[in-house]
PDB file of C-alpha atoms in Angstrom:
ATOM      1  CA  UNK E  28       0.000   0.000   0.000  1.00  0.00           C
ATOM      2  CA  UNK E  29       2.869   2.330   0.618  1.00  0.00           C
ATOM      3  CA  UNK E  30       3.774   1.977  -3.031  1.00  0.00           C
ATOM      4  CA  UNK E  31       0.317   3.065  -4.179  1.00  0.00           C
ATOM      5  CA  UNK E  32       0.465   6.200  -1.992  1.00  0.00           C
ATOM      6  CA  UNK E  33       3.749   7.131  -3.629  1.00  0.00           C
ATOM      7  CA  UNK E  34       2.334   6.550  -7.108  1.00  0.00           C
ATOM      8  CA  UNK E  35      -0.833   8.480  -6.277  1.00  0.00           C
ATOM      9  CA  UNK E  36       1.171  11.447  -4.916  1.00  0.00           C
ATOM     10  CA  UNK E  37       3.395  11.427  -7.999  1.00  0.00           C
ATOM     11  CA  UNK E  38       0.339  11.389 -10.258  1.00  0.00           C
ATOM     12  CA  UNK E  39      -1.265  14.268  -8.343  1.00  0.00           C
ATOM     13  CA  UNK E  40       1.996  16.257  -8.451  1.00  0.00           C
ATOM     14  CA  UNK E  41       2.358  15.622 -12.188  1.00  0.00           C
ATOM     15  CA  UNK E  42      -1.250  16.698 -12.723  1.00  0.00           C
ATOM     16  CA  UNK E  43      -0.671  19.942 -10.790  1.00  0.00           C
ATOM     17  CA  UNK E  44       2.493  20.705 -12.749  1.00  0.00           C
ATOM     18  CA  UNK E  45       0.656  20.039 -16.029  1.00  0.00           C
ATOM     19  CA  UNK E  46      -2.228  22.269 -14.959  1.00  0.00           C
ATOM     20  CA  UNK E  47       0.129  25.087 -13.971  1.00  0.00           C
ATOM     21  CA  UNK E  48       2.109  24.840 -17.189  1.00  0.00           C
ATOM     22  CA  UNK E  49      -0.937  24.722 -19.431  1.00  0.00           C
ATOM     23  CA  UNK E  50      -2.507  27.630 -17.545  1.00  0.00           C
ATOM     24  CA  UNK E  51       0.632  29.688 -18.034  1.00  0.00           C
ATOM     25  CA  UNK E  52       0.782  28.970 -21.736  1.00  0.00           C
ATOM     26  CA  UNK E  53      -2.832  29.821 -22.423  1.00  0.00           C
ATOM     27  CA  UNK E  54      -2.777  33.050 -20.426  1.00  0.00           C
ATOM     28  CA  UNK E  55      -3.578  36.196 -22.387  1.00  0.00           C
ATOM     29  CA  UNK E  56      -0.291  38.056 -22.930  1.00  0.00           C
ATOM     30  CA  UNK E  57      -2.087  41.393 -22.672  1.00  0.00           C
ATOM     31  CA  UNK E  58      -2.667  44.098 -25.226  1.00  0.00           C
ATOM     32  CA  UNK E  59      -0.135  44.644 -27.957  1.00  0.00           C
ATOM     33  CA  UNK E  60       1.864  47.856 -27.738  1.00  0.00           C
ATOM     34  CA  UNK E  61       0.284  50.676 -29.728  1.00  0.00           C
ATOM     35  CA  UNK E  62       1.607  51.245 -33.209  1.00  0.00           C
ATOM     36  CA  UNK E  63       3.469  54.516 -33.667  1.00  0.00           C
ATOM     37  CA  UNK E  64       1.822  56.654 -36.321  1.00  0.00           C
ATOM     38  CA  UNK E  65       3.894  57.020 -39.432  1.00  0.00           C
ATOM     39  CA  UNK E  66       4.993  60.516 -40.251  1.00  0.00           C
ATOM     40  CA  UNK E  67       5.462  62.046 -43.659  1.00  0.00           C
ATOM     41  CA  UNK E  68       7.886  64.636 -42.306  1.00  0.00           C
ATOM     42  CA  UNK E  69      11.301  63.952 -40.790  1.00  0.00           C
ATOM     43  CA  UNK E  70      11.430  63.878 -37.000  1.00  0.00           C
ATOM     44  CA  UNK E  71      12.171  67.243 -35.501  1.00  0.00           C
ATOM     45  CA  UNK E  72      12.457  68.160 -31.860  1.00  0.00           C
ATOM     46  CA  UNK E  73      11.624  71.760 -32.683  1.00  0.00           C
ATOM     47  CA  UNK E  74       8.540  70.743 -34.656  1.00  0.00           C
ATOM     48  CA  UNK E  75       7.217  68.817 -31.657  1.00  0.00           C
ATOM     49  CA  UNK E  76       8.002  71.611 -29.190  1.00  0.00           C
ATOM     50  CA  UNK E  77       5.268  74.088 -28.354  1.00  0.00           C
ATOM     51  CA  UNK E  78       5.795  77.746 -27.546  1.00  0.00           C
ATOM     52  CA  UNK E  79       6.838  77.929 -23.894  1.00  0.00           C
ATOM     53  CA  UNK E  80       8.451  74.467 -23.847  1.00  0.00           C
ATOM     54  CA  UNK E  81      12.000  74.016 -22.590  1.00  0.00           C
ATOM     55  CA  UNK E  82      14.294  72.677 -25.299  1.00  0.00           C
ATOM     56  CA  UNK E  83      17.938  71.686 -25.583  1.00  0.00           C
ATOM     57  CA  UNK E  84      19.507  71.731 -29.041  1.00  0.00           C
ATOM     58  CA  UNK E  85      23.021  70.827 -30.131  1.00  0.00           C
ATOM     59  CA  UNK E  86      23.790  72.179 -33.593  1.00  0.00           C
ATOM     60  CA  UNK E  87      26.423  73.905 -35.691  1.00  0.00           C
ATOM     61  CA  UNK E  88      26.603  77.688 -35.828  1.00  0.00           C
ATOM     62  CA  UNK E  89      25.527  78.778 -39.301  1.00  0.00           C
ATOM     63  CA  UNK E  90      26.026  82.513 -38.785  1.00  0.00           C
ATOM     64  CA  UNK E  91      26.391  85.123 -36.108  1.00  0.00           C
ATOM     65  CA  UNK E  92      23.935  88.021 -36.428  1.00  0.00           C
ATOM     66  CA  UNK E  93      25.311  89.951 -33.460  1.00  0.00           C
ATOM     67  CA  UNK E  94      26.619  89.222 -29.956  1.00  0.00           C
ATOM     68  CA  UNK E  95      23.150  88.253 -28.728  1.00  0.00           C
ATOM     69  CA  UNK E  96      21.833  86.336 -31.728  1.00  0.00           C
ATOM     70  CA  UNK E  97      23.092  83.383 -33.696  1.00  0.00           C
ATOM     71  CA  UNK E  98      21.586  81.041 -36.250  1.00  0.00           C
ATOM     72  CA  UNK E  99      22.253  77.333 -35.804  1.00  0.00           C
ATOM     73  CA  UNK E 100      21.767  74.610 -38.388  1.00  0.00           C
ATOM     74  CA  UNK E 101      20.923  70.931 -37.948  1.00  0.00           C
ATOM     75  CA  UNK E 102      18.941  68.394 -39.975  1.00  0.00           C
ATOM     76  CA  UNK E 103      16.637  67.747 -36.987  1.00  0.00           C
ATOM     77  CA  UNK E 104      15.393  71.345 -37.007  1.00  0.00           C
ATOM     78  CA  UNK E 105      12.123  72.153 -38.802  1.00  0.00           C
ATOM     79  CA  UNK E 106      13.559  74.377 -41.514  1.00  0.00           C
ATOM     80  CA  UNK E 107      17.117  73.233 -40.975  1.00  0.00           C
ATOM     81  CA  UNK E 108      17.975  76.391 -39.030  1.00  0.00           C
ATOM     82  CA  UNK E 109      16.967  78.068 -35.791  1.00  0.00           C
ATOM     83  CA  UNK E 110      17.349  81.607 -34.461  1.00  0.00           C
ATOM     84  CA  UNK E 111      18.865  81.646 -30.976  1.00  0.00           C
ATOM     85  CA  UNK E 112      18.518  84.804 -28.904  1.00  0.00           C
ATOM     86  CA  UNK E 113      20.682  85.155 -25.817  1.00  0.00           C
ATOM     87  CA  UNK E 114      21.472  87.726 -23.144  1.00  0.00           C
ATOM     88  CA  UNK E 115      25.075  86.568 -22.930  1.00  0.00           C
ATOM     89  CA  UNK E 116      27.613  87.232 -25.641  1.00  0.00           C
ATOM     90  CA  UNK E 117      28.275  84.044 -27.590  1.00  0.00           C
ATOM     91  CA  UNK E 118      31.817  83.683 -28.827  1.00  0.00           C
ATOM     92  CA  UNK E 119      31.324  81.130 -31.560  1.00  0.00           C
ATOM     93  CA  UNK E 120      32.057  81.121 -35.241  1.00  0.00           C
ATOM     94  CA  UNK E 121      30.690  78.923 -38.012  1.00  0.00           C
ATOM     95  CA  UNK E 122      30.763  75.909 -38.041  1.00  0.00           C
ATOM     96  CA  UNK E 123      31.428  75.483 -34.305  1.00  0.00           C
ATOM     97  CA  UNK E 124      29.113  73.211 -32.396  1.00  0.00           C
ATOM     98  CA  UNK E 125      26.972  74.712 -29.618  1.00  0.00           C
ATOM     99  CA  UNK E 126      24.496  73.310 -27.132  1.00  0.00           C
ATOM    100  CA  UNK E 127      21.665  75.717 -26.355  1.00  0.00           C
ATOM    101  CA  UNK E 128      19.205  75.296 -23.491  1.00  0.00           C
ATOM    102  CA  UNK E 129      16.248  77.625 -23.501  1.00  0.00           C
ATOM    103  CA  UNK E 130      12.573  78.298 -24.042  1.00  0.00           C
ATOM    104  CA  UNK E 131      10.763  78.050 -27.376  1.00  0.00           C
ATOM    105  CA  UNK E 132       9.236  81.382 -28.435  1.00  0.00           C
ATOM    106  CA  UNK E 133       7.342  82.621 -31.465  1.00  0.00           C
ATOM    107  CA  UNK E 134       9.630  85.239 -32.937  1.00  0.00           C
ATOM    108  CA  UNK E 135       8.541  88.664 -34.151  1.00  0.00           C
ATOM    109  CA  UNK E 136      11.100  91.215 -35.332  1.00  0.00           C
ATOM    110  CA  UNK E 137       8.636  93.927 -34.306  1.00  0.00           C
ATOM    111  CA  UNK E 138       9.425  93.029 -30.679  1.00  0.00           C
ATOM    112  CA  UNK E 139      13.079  94.016 -31.085  1.00  0.00           C
ATOM    113  CA  UNK E 140      14.412  97.209 -29.603  1.00  0.00           C
ATOM    114  CA  UNK E 141      15.032 100.098 -32.013  1.00  0.00           C
ATOM    115  CA  UNK E 142      18.822  99.663 -31.850  1.00  0.00           C
ATOM    116  CA  UNK E 143      18.612  96.301 -33.630  1.00  0.00           C
ATOM    117  CA  UNK E 144      18.461  96.342 -37.393  1.00  0.00           C
ATOM    118  CA  UNK E 145      15.378  94.235 -38.212  1.00  0.00           C
ATOM    119  CA  UNK E 146      16.589  93.124 -41.665  1.00  0.00           C
ATOM    120  CA  UNK E 147      18.637  90.039 -40.590  1.00  0.00           C
ATOM    121  CA  UNK E 148      15.753  88.922 -38.393  1.00  0.00           C
ATOM    122  CA  UNK E 149      12.904  89.182 -40.921  1.00  0.00           C
ATOM    123  CA  UNK E 150      13.488  85.671 -42.251  1.00  0.00           C
ATOM    124  CA  UNK E 151      12.532  84.357 -38.802  1.00  0.00           C
ATOM    125  CA  UNK E 152       9.286  86.338 -38.339  1.00  0.00           C
ATOM    126  CA  UNK E 153       6.422  84.104 -37.257  1.00  0.00           C
ATOM    127  CA  UNK E 154       8.701  81.101 -36.709  1.00  0.00           C
ATOM    128  CA  UNK E 155       9.805  79.354 -33.572  1.00  0.00           C
ATOM    129  CA  UNK E 156      13.039  80.596 -32.049  1.00  0.00           C
ATOM    130  CA  UNK E 157      14.929  79.749 -28.889  1.00  0.00           C
ATOM    131  CA  UNK E 158      15.367  82.237 -26.036  1.00  0.00           C
ATOM    132  CA  UNK E 159      18.552  80.795 -24.596  1.00  0.00           C
ATOM    133  CA  UNK E 160      19.227  80.444 -20.918  1.00  0.00           C
ATOM    134  CA  UNK E 161      22.654  78.920 -21.503  1.00  0.00           C
ATOM    135  CA  UNK E 162      24.854  78.432 -24.546  1.00  0.00           C
ATOM    136  CA  UNK E 163      27.810  76.058 -24.419  1.00  0.00           C
ATOM    137  CA  UNK E 164      30.381  76.422 -27.205  1.00  0.00           C
ATOM    138  CA  UNK E 165      32.265  73.205 -28.000  1.00  0.00           C
ATOM    139  CA  UNK E 166      35.867  73.859 -28.945  1.00  0.00           C
TER     140      UNK E 166
END
């Protein structure tokens, strides 16, 4: 009789293991991850940023307008270039790399003080620009 108890326990244990394994295999794995929508435009951090958002951009200096304004260029930018306005003098020359941390603004040359010549800024009217908090020049 001792032998039958051992066989019965083994059969019960095997049945439990089989039930656990089959329950694990048939369990619903959950919802599939959502599909990312396809985009017809190239990804752009500036394009996704809204006015007022904080943004950090690393790009090459395209041109220096004056000591408080530079234009940077990078393929990830909406139009390829971005106006950066800063309160600190930026000592960078094209094509130096800079990292700019700031706030996205909607630029209007009409907001500039009278001492600034509006002509170099007109190309940026109505576009997003970056009001820089810090500018790091990579040497």
